[in-house]
Amino acid sequence: METKKRKISIIGSTGSIGTQALEVIEKISDKFEIIALAGGKNTELLRKQCEKFNPKYVCSNDVNFKIDGVKSLYGEEGLEEICSNKENDIILVAVSGKIGLKPTLKAIENGIDIALANKETLVMAGDIVIRKAKERCVNIIPVDSEHCAIHQCIKDINQVDKLIITASGGPFLTKSADEMNFATVTQALSHPRWNMGKKITIDSATLMNKGLEVIEAHHLFGINYDDIEVVIHPQSIVHSAIEYKDGSVIAQLGLPSMHIPIQYAITYPERFEGIKSKSFSFSEAARLDFEKPDFEKFPTLKLAYNMGRLGGSATVCMNAANEEAVFAFLDGKISLGDIYKITEKITQNHNVIKNPSIDEIFEIDCEVRAKTKELIK
Ligand code: MG
């Protein structure tokens, strides 16, 4: 018997998560119908994706971009139109940056489930997004490997005592603080385990990525910051774990491939063989190491906890300052160590707003970016 196809749209189909999601969908193409693909500047790839996957709609930033037989949409308005289309069973939000927030909110308003790979959505507006999702009974399935792991481990959130988020430690785990702080862009971009976009790879090198994940986990699972622990696990086999009240620890393990959490998120609650290439072997994994993170060497992680605890606009500010600093590092304007110094300074001078509206969040984001750029100059 043929089962009903799941109707999906991908916001950010030409990025790292988006392209891997299409690889997953290609393997289980009988399970999906693609409603819309949205990409940014890479219209050449977007065109190829449309030819292969036949979406009904395509959205890009280029008003001249058109494909025969596909309805063309543009920019933020186009994204909102896609996310208002109730044909969708699920929308994969795979763009990076603040551009992911409004489409996610639109999808939630329309009662459409979300596979969420956009960090900013929860870091900038976690309180609002989670409250609205609950009101509309919308599922938010995390794509990030750590949150996806926790999602798989949790049976009853009320019985959970603690979340344990693993971190590979990035390329500077065994290097000195000086070697890290004065690393070249190439060194910082060579992540030992995961193949990801540039911004998140730099965040992984400074452990800011883990800090952002702690904030996301706090919102997604409603757990206090004191009960979220980060542990360094260089092999990236244990993707995260939870500890129940009785001391039982449940962890999710697997090879470090983003295909697995992507597939989980877009097919939840079903599971398919799909993208699986080989069976996991404990004996091949051989050893799993764990250690405490060094908060002195990676001060961004502590900063993220502190800003998370402050709440409100504090995480909006930290996120914007960090992102601008990361871009400046990638442009060769500042050192890797400066990213923390700049972000810390900007957050120190920020007056936290308790419950910012979405408009206030975007205003703060713009103000902080301008201030950060000024400071970098
Ligand atoms: Mg992650």
PDB file of C-alpha atoms and ligand atoms in Angstrom, residues 119 143-147 165-166 194 196 200 204 209-210 213 216 239 258, ligand 1:
ATOM      1  CA  LYS A 119      20.107  28.650  15.460  1.00  0.00           C
ATOM      2  CA  VAL A 143      18.095  19.188  13.155  1.00  0.00           C
ATOM      3  CA  ASP A 144      21.248  20.116  15.058  1.00  0.00           C
ATOM      4  CA  SER A 145      22.869  16.803  15.999  1.00  0.00           C
ATOM      5  CA  GLU A 146      22.944  17.540  19.756  1.00  0.00           C
ATOM      6  CA  HIS A 147      19.326  18.621  20.089  1.00  0.00           C
ATOM      7  CA  ILE A 165      25.453  18.263  25.441  1.00  0.00           C
ATOM      8  CA  THR A 166      28.579  16.916  23.808  1.00  0.00           C
ATOM      9  CA  TRP A 194      32.053  18.024  10.963  1.00  0.00           C
ATOM     10  CA  MET A 196      29.724  22.694   7.925  1.00  0.00           C
ATOM     11  CA  ILE A 200      29.325  27.750  12.323  1.00  0.00           C
ATOM     12  CA  SER A 204      32.820  25.600  16.732  1.00  0.00           C
ATOM     13  CA  ASN A 209      28.568  27.224  18.792  1.00  0.00           C
ATOM     14  CA  LYS A 210      28.214  25.115  21.925  1.00  0.00           C
ATOM     15  CA  GLU A 213      23.377  25.242  21.520  1.00  0.00           C
ATOM     16  CA  GLU A 216      18.719  26.564  22.133  1.00  0.00           C
ATOM     17  CA  HIS A 239      25.742  13.187  20.066  1.00  0.00           C
ATOM     18  CA  MET A 258      24.470  15.376   9.443  1.00  0.00           C
TER      19      MET A 258
HETATM   20 MG    MG B   1      25.663  20.993  16.721  1.00  0.00          MG
END
